[in-house]
XYZ file of C-alpha atoms in Angstrom:
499
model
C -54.892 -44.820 -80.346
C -58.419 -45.281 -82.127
C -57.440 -44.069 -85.605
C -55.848 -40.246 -85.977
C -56.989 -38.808 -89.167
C -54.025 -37.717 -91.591
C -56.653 -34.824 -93.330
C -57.204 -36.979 -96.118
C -59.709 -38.766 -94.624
C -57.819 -41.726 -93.875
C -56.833 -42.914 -90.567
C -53.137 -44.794 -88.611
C -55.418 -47.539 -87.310
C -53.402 -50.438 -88.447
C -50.318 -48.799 -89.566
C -47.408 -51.431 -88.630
C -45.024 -48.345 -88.563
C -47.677 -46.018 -86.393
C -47.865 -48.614 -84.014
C -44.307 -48.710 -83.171
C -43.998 -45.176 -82.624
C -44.356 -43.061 -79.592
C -47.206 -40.316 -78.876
C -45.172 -37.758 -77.571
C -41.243 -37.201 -77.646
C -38.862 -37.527 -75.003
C -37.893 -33.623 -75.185
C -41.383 -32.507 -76.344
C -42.262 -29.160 -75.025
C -39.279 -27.794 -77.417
C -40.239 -26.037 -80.514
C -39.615 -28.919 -82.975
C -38.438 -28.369 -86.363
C -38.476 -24.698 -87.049
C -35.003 -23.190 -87.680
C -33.585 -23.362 -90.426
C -29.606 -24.010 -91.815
C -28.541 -20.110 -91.409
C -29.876 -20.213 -87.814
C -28.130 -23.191 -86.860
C -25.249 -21.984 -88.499
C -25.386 -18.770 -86.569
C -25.351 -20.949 -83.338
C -22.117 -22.695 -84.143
C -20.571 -19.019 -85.618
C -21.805 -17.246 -82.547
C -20.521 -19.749 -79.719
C -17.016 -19.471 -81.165
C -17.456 -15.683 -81.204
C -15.067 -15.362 -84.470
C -14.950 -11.060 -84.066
C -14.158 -11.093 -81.104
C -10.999 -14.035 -81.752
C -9.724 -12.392 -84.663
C -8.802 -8.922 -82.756
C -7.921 -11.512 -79.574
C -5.748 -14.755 -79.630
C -3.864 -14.597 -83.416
C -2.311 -11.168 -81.145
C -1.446 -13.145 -78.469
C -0.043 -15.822 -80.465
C 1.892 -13.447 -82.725
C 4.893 -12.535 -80.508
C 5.866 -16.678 -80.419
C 4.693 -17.758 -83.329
C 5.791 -14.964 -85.883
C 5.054 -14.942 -89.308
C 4.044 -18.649 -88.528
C 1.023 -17.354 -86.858
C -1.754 -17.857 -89.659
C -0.275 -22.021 -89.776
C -0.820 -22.699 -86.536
C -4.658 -21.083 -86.888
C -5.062 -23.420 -90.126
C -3.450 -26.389 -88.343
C -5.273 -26.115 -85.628
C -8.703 -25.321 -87.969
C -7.989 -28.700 -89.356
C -7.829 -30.281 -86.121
C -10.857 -29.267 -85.737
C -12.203 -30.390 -88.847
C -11.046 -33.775 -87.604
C -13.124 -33.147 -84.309
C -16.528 -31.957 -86.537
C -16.234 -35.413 -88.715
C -16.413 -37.723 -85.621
C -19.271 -35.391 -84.112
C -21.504 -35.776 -87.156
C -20.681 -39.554 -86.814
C -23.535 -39.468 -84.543
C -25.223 -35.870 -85.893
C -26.084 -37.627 -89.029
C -27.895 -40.630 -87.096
C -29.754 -39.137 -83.524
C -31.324 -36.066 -82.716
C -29.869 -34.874 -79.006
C -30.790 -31.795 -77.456
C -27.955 -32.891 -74.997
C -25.798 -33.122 -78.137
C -21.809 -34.339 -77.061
C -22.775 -35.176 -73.671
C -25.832 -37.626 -75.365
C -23.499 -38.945 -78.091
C -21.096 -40.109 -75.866
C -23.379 -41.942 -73.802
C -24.583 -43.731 -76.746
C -20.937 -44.240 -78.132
C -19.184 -44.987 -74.386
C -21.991 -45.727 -72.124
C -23.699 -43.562 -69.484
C -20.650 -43.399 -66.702
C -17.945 -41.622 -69.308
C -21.480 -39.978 -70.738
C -21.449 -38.462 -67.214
C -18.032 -37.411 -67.480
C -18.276 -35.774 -70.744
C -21.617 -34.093 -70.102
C -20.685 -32.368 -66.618
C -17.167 -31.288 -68.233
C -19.358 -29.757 -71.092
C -21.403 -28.184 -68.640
C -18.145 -26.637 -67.056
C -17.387 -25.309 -70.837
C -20.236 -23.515 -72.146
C -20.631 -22.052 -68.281
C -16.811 -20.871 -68.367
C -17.946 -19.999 -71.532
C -20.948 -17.553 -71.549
C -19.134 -15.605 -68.257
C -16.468 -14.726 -70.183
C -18.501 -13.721 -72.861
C -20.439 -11.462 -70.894
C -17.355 -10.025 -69.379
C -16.186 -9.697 -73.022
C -19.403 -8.187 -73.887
C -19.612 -5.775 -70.540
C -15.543 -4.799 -71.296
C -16.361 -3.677 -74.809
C -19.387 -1.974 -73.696
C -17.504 0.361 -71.786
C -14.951 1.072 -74.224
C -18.140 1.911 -76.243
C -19.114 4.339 -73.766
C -15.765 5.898 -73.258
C -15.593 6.557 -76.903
C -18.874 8.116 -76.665
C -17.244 10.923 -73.992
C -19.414 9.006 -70.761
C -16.369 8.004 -69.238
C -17.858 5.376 -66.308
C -16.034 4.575 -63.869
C -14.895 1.107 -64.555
C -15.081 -0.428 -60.467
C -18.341 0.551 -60.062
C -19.733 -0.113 -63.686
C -18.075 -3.100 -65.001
C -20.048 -5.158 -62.760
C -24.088 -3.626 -63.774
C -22.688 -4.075 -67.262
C -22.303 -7.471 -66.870
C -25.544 -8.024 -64.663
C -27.040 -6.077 -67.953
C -25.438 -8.064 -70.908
C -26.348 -11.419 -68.631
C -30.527 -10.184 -68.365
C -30.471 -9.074 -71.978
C -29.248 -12.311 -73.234
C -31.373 -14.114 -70.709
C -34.532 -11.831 -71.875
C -33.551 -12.860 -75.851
C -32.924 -16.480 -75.639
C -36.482 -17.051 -73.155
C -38.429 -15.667 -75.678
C -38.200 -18.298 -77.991
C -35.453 -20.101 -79.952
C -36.315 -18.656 -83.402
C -36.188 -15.012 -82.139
C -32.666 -15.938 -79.934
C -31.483 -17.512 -83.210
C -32.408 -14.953 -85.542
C -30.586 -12.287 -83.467
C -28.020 -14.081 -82.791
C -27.701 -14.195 -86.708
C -28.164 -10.854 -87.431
C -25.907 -9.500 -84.743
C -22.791 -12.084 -85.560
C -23.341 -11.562 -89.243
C -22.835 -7.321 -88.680
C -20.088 -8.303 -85.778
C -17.858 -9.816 -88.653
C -18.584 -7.555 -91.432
C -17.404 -4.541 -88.690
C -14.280 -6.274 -87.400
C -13.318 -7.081 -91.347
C -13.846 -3.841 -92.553
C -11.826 -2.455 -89.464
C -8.672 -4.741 -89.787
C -8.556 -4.354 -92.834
C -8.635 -0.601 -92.910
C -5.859 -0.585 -89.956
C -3.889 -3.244 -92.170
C -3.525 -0.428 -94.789
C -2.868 1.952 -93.180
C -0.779 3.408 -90.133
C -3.011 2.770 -87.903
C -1.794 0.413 -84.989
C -3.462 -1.819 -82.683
C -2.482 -1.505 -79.181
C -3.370 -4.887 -77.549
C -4.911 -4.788 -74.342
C -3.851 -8.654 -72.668
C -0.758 -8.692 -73.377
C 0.606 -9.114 -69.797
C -1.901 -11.970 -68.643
C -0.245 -14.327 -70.912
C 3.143 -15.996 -70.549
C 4.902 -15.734 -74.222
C 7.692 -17.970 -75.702
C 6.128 -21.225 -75.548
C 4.875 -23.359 -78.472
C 2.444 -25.750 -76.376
C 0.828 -22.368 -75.238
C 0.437 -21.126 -78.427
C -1.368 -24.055 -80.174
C -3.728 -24.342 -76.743
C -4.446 -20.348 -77.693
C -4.935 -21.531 -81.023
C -7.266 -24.367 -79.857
C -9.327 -22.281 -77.617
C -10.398 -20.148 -80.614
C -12.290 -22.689 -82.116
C -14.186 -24.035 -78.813
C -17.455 -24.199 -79.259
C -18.194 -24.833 -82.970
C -20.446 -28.041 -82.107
C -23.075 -26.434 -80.052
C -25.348 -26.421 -82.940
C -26.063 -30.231 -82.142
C -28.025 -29.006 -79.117
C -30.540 -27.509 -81.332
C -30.733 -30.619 -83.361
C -34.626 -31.005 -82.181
C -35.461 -27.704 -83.168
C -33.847 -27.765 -86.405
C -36.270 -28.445 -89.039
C -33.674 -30.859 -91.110
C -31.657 -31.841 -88.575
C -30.166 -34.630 -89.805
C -28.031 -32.270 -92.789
C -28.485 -28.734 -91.353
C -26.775 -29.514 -87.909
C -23.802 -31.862 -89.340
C -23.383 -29.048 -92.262
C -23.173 -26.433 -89.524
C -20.718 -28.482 -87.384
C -18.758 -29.198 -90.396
C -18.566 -25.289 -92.166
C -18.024 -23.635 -89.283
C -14.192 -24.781 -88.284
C -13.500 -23.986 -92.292
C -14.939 -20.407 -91.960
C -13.462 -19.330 -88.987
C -10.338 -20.701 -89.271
C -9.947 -18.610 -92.662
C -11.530 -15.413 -90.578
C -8.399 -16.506 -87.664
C -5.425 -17.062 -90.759
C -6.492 -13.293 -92.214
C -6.609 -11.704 -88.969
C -3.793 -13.387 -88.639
C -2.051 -11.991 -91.607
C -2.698 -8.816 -90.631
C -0.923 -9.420 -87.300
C 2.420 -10.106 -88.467
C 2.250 -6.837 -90.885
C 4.765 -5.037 -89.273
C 3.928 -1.768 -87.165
C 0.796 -3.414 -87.102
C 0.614 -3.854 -83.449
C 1.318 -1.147 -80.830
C 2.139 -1.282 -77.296
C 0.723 -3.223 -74.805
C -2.731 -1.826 -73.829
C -4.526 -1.826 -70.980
C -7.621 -3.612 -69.405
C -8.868 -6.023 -71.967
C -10.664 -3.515 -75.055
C -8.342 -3.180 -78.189
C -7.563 0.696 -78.436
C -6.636 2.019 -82.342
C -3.373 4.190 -82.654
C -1.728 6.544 -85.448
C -3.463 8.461 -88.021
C -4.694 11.501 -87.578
C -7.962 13.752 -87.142
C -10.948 11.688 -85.833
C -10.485 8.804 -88.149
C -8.925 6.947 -85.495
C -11.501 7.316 -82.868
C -14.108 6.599 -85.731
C -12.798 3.240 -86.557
C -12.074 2.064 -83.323
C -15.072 2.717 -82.068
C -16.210 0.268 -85.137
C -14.110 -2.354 -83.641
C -15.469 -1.881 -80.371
C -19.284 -2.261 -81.800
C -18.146 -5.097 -83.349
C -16.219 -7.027 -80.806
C -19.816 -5.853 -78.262
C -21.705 -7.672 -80.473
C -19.975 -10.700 -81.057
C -19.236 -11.350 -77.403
C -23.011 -10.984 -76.838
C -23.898 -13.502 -79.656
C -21.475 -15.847 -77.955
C -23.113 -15.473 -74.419
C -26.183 -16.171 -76.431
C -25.191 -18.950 -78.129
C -22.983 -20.771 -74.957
C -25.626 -20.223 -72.229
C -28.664 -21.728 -75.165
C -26.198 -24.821 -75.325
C -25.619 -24.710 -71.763
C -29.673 -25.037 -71.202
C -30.341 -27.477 -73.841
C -27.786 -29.498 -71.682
C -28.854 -29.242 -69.026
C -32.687 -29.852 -69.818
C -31.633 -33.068 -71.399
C -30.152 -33.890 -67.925
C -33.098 -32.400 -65.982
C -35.513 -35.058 -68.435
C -33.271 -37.600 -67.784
C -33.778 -37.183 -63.741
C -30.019 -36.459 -63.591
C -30.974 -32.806 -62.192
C -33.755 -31.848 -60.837
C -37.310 -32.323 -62.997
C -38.095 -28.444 -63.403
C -35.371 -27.938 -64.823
C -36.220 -29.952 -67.615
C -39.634 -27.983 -68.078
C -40.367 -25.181 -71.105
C -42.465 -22.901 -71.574
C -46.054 -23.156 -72.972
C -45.839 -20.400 -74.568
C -42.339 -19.793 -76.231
C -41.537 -23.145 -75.637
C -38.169 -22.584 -74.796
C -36.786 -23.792 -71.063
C -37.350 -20.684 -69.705
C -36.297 -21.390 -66.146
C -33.491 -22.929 -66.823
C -32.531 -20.240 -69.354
C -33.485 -17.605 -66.234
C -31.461 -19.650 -63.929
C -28.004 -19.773 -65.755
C -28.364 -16.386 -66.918
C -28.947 -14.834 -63.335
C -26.094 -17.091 -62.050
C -23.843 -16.250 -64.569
C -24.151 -13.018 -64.509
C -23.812 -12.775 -60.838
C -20.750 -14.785 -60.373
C -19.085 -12.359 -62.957
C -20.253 -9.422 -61.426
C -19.412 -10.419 -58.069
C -15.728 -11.532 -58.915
C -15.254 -8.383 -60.519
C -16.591 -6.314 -57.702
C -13.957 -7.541 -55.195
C -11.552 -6.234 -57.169
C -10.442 -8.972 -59.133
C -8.982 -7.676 -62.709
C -10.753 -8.360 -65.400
C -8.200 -9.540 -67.860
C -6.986 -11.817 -65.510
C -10.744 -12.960 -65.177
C -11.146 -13.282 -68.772
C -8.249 -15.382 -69.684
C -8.961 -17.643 -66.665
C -12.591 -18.326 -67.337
C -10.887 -19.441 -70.835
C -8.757 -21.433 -69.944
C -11.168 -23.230 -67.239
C -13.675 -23.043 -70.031
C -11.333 -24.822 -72.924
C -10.611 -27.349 -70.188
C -14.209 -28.346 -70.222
C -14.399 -27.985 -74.038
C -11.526 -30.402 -74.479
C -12.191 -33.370 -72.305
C -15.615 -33.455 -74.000
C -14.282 -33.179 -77.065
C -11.652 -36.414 -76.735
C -14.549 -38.318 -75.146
C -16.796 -38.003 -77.948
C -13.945 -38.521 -80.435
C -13.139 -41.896 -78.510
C -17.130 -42.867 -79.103
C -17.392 -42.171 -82.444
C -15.509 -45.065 -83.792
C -16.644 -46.891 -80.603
C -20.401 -46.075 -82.186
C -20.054 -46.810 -85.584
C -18.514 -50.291 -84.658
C -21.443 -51.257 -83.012
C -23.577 -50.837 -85.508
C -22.035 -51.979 -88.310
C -20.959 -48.701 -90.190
C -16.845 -48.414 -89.312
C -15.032 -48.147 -92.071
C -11.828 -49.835 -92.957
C -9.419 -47.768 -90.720
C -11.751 -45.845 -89.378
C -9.949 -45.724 -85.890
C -7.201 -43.850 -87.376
C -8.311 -40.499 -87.695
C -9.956 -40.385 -84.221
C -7.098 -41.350 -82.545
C -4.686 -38.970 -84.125
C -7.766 -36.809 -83.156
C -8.069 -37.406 -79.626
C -3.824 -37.634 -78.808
C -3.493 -34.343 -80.998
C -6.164 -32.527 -78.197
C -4.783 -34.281 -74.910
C -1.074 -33.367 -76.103
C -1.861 -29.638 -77.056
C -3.741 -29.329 -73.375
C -0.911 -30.906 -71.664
C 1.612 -28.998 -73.050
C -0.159 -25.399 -72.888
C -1.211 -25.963 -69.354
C 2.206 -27.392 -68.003
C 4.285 -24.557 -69.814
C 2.278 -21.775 -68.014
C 1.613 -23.082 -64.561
C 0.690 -19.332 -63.368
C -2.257 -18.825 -65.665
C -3.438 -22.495 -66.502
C -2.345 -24.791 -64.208
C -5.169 -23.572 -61.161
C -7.875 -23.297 -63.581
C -7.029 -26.853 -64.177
C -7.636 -27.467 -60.388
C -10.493 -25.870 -59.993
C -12.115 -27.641 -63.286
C -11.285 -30.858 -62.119
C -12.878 -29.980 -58.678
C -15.947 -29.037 -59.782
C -15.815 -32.151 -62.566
C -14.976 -34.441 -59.507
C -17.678 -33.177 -57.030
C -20.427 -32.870 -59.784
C -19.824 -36.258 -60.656
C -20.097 -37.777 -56.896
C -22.980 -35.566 -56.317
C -24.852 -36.280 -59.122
C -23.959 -40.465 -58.437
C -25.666 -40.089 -55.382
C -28.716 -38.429 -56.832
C -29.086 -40.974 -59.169
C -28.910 -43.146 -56.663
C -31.172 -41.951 -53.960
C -33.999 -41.564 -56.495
C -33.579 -44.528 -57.970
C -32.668 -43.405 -61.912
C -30.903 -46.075 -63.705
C -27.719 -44.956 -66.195
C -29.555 -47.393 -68.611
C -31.971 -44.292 -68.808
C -29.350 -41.713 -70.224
C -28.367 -40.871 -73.707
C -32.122 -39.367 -74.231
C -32.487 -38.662 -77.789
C -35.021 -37.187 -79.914
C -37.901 -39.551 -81.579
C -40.220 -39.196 -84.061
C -44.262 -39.222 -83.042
C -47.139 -40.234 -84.446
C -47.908 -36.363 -84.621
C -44.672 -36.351 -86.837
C -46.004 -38.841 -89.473
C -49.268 -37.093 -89.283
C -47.830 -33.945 -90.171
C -45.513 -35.762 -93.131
C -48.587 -37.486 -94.974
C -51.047 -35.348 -94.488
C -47.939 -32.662 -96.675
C -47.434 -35.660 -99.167
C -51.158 -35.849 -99.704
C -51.577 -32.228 -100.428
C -48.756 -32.412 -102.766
C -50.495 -35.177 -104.391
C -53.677 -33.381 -104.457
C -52.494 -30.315 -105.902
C -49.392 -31.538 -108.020
């Protein structure tokens, strides 16, 4: 470059530090540094879809677990906490898109990178279809309290084709508009469900629990893995690390908050639970129907719940298929899938095909499953389970590469394998347990993730290797430009100037 004027009329010809830098980054075409902490918050919140957990899994858990129930949502919330400190290992030093699935790489080297990337792929897909089955569920429990009464064979599967283009539709549009909806929609989600428990909590009202008879009871391993599901998801705000306009303290604050907030939200639901006469009868289906009372109150507030469970199972979809594509794009950049994949919008900036792709697919593979007849609680808690499976696995990988990381450059502290290790065995022990205990309902989901783990990982070996990309190339990471340092000194100028 010639000289690039910084607006004060001087130039980067010369600069040592310009020189080194590169023109353009690796995953330009993203809208770089715009959102701010609340909006990466609101990813994190959003992909663990806390409204729609607190009215789920602490009644599932209850009729093992007891009056125990809110410990094992705090034990497991600092599990988690455990998790979010060996994430921001790497969140406080590299900007990834590709977030775990880059870290790892970087931490374990670009054949377990593989591994962990494809099984987080598996997780925020499992993901974002049971949210939009969540999302389509409620919807018609909205409806039904509205006296529309659909037919649930025939509608259940438009409402999830419609949840799946709305989403789609939001998030292509650009990431501040996805984010800020996202916000505003999980922020009234909470505030609903809250104000609804805790109005059924004192009062006779009564919760009958829909789900009830898809999962096995009486078993402690199952319980925790319940308990573990819950929090899935809380690191996804890593993937908008390059779009974050303080990345390096807004995404590791994010990561690190929202285990702490949600696992309070999980402990008072909790509470709640093991008030007794608090829970009903089994219900059916998967929507949470409100008994006792009198008059219309009942109706009134649980059709509150249901508005609030809607939208929080949308701002999960939301906020699992944006991680998916930010993912995926990383991959797509990388040459690990194919290039347009990796491509945004000029516009909105966003990766709008692959954001159009996922959503379709997702949406159509839920729609379809449930149009053959398949139940959908039985869908839902399966597309969990498959999904914490992929969760998981990426979770102890990057857990293992954190310490792994840190040693190679210098920066482990005095023990610091300790706590990632206790990390990591916690995790593998919790799956093992949970799965083995209730072969019926975890056990095949378990198949079928490490099928599609096992044939993504041959098929994308061979890609690599018929196109020639070298696994030196992966663990792309965000880099600052020479645009960057223009933009930085031509602010600390003006400051100057104006100061």
């Amino acid at each position: 470059m010639d000289g690039a004027d910084t607006g004060s009329g001087r130039t980067l010809e010369g600069d040592p530090v310009a020189a080194r830098l590169r023109s353009s980054s690796p995953v330009g075409g993203l809208s770089r540094r715009t959102l701010a902490f609340p909006q990466v918050l609101a990813q994190s919140v959003a992909a663990v879809a806390p409204s729609a957990v607190m009215v789920t899994l602490p009644l599932l858990a209850h009729p093992t677990a007891g009056s125990l129930t809110p410990v094992v949502f705090l034990a497991v919330a600092a599990l988690m906490v455990a998790v979010a400190r060996c994430v921001n290992a790497f969140a406080t030093r590299m900007v990834a898109p590709g977030g775990l699935y880059s870290y790892t790489v970087k931490g374990l080297g670009p054949r377990a990178g593989l591994v962990a990337g494809l099984s987080l792929v598996i997780g925020y897909a499992g993901a974002a279809a049971a949210s939009v089955l969540g999302a389509a569920e409620f919807l018609l429990a909205l409806l039904d309290d509205l006296g529309l009464d659909p037919d649930p064979a025939t509608a259940r599967p438009l409402a999830c084709l419609a949840v799946a283009a709305a989403a789609g539709a939001v998030m292509v549009r650009g990431v501040r508009l996805s984010a800020g909806a996202v916000l505003v929609v999980e922020a009234l989600a909470i505030s609903t469900v809250v104000v609804v428990l805790t109005v059924a909590g004192w009062t006779d009202l009564r919760i009958d629990a829909g789900l009830g008879s898809s999962v096995a009871e009486g078993h402690w391993g199952l319980v925790l893995l319940l308990a573990m599901v819950a929090f899935v998801g809380f690191e996804s705000a890593t993937t908008l690390s390059s779009e974050t306009r303080r990345p390096f303290s807004a995404v590791p604050r994010a990561v690190r908050w929202t285990p702490v907030v949600t696992g309070l939200l999980f402990a008072g639901a909790a509470l709640l639970v093991t008030r007794d006469g608090f829970v009903g009868a089994g219900g059916s289906g998967m929507a949470w129907d409100l008994s006792g009372g009198g008059g219309a109150v009942p109706r009134l507030v649980e059709g509150l719940l249901h508005v609030g469970v809607l939208g929080s199972w949308f701002a999960c979809a939301c906020g699992s298929t944006t991680a998916l594509t930010r993912t995926l794009f990383t991959m797509a950049r990388e040459g690990v899938l194919p290039a347009p994949l990796g491509r945004t919008h000029r516009r909105w900036r966003t990766p709008a095909l692959t954001l159009t792709v996922a959503s379709t697919l997702v949406g159509a593979a839920v729609a379809a499953t449930t149009a053959v007849g398949v139940a959908a609680d039985e869908l839902f808690v399966w597309l969990l389970a498959l999904s914490a499976q992929g969760y998981v696995v990426a979770y102890v990988f990057c857990v293992v590469a954190a310490p792994v990381f840190l040693h190679r450059i210098g920066e482990l502290p005095r023990a610091g394998w300790l706590v990632p290790t206790l990390t990591a065995t916690a995790m593998a022990g919790i799956v093992v347990a949970g799965t083995a205990l209730d072969p019926g309902r975890f056990s095949r989901p378990a198949v079928v993730y490490l099928a599609l783990l096992a044939s993504g990982l041959v098929l994308t070996l061979i890609r690599l290797r018929a196109r020639g990309v070298r696994l030196a190339a992966l663990g792309l990471y965000d880099e600052t430009t020479e645009a960057d340092l223009l933009t930085r000194r031509r602010t600390a100028w003006r400051g100057g100037e104006h100061g």
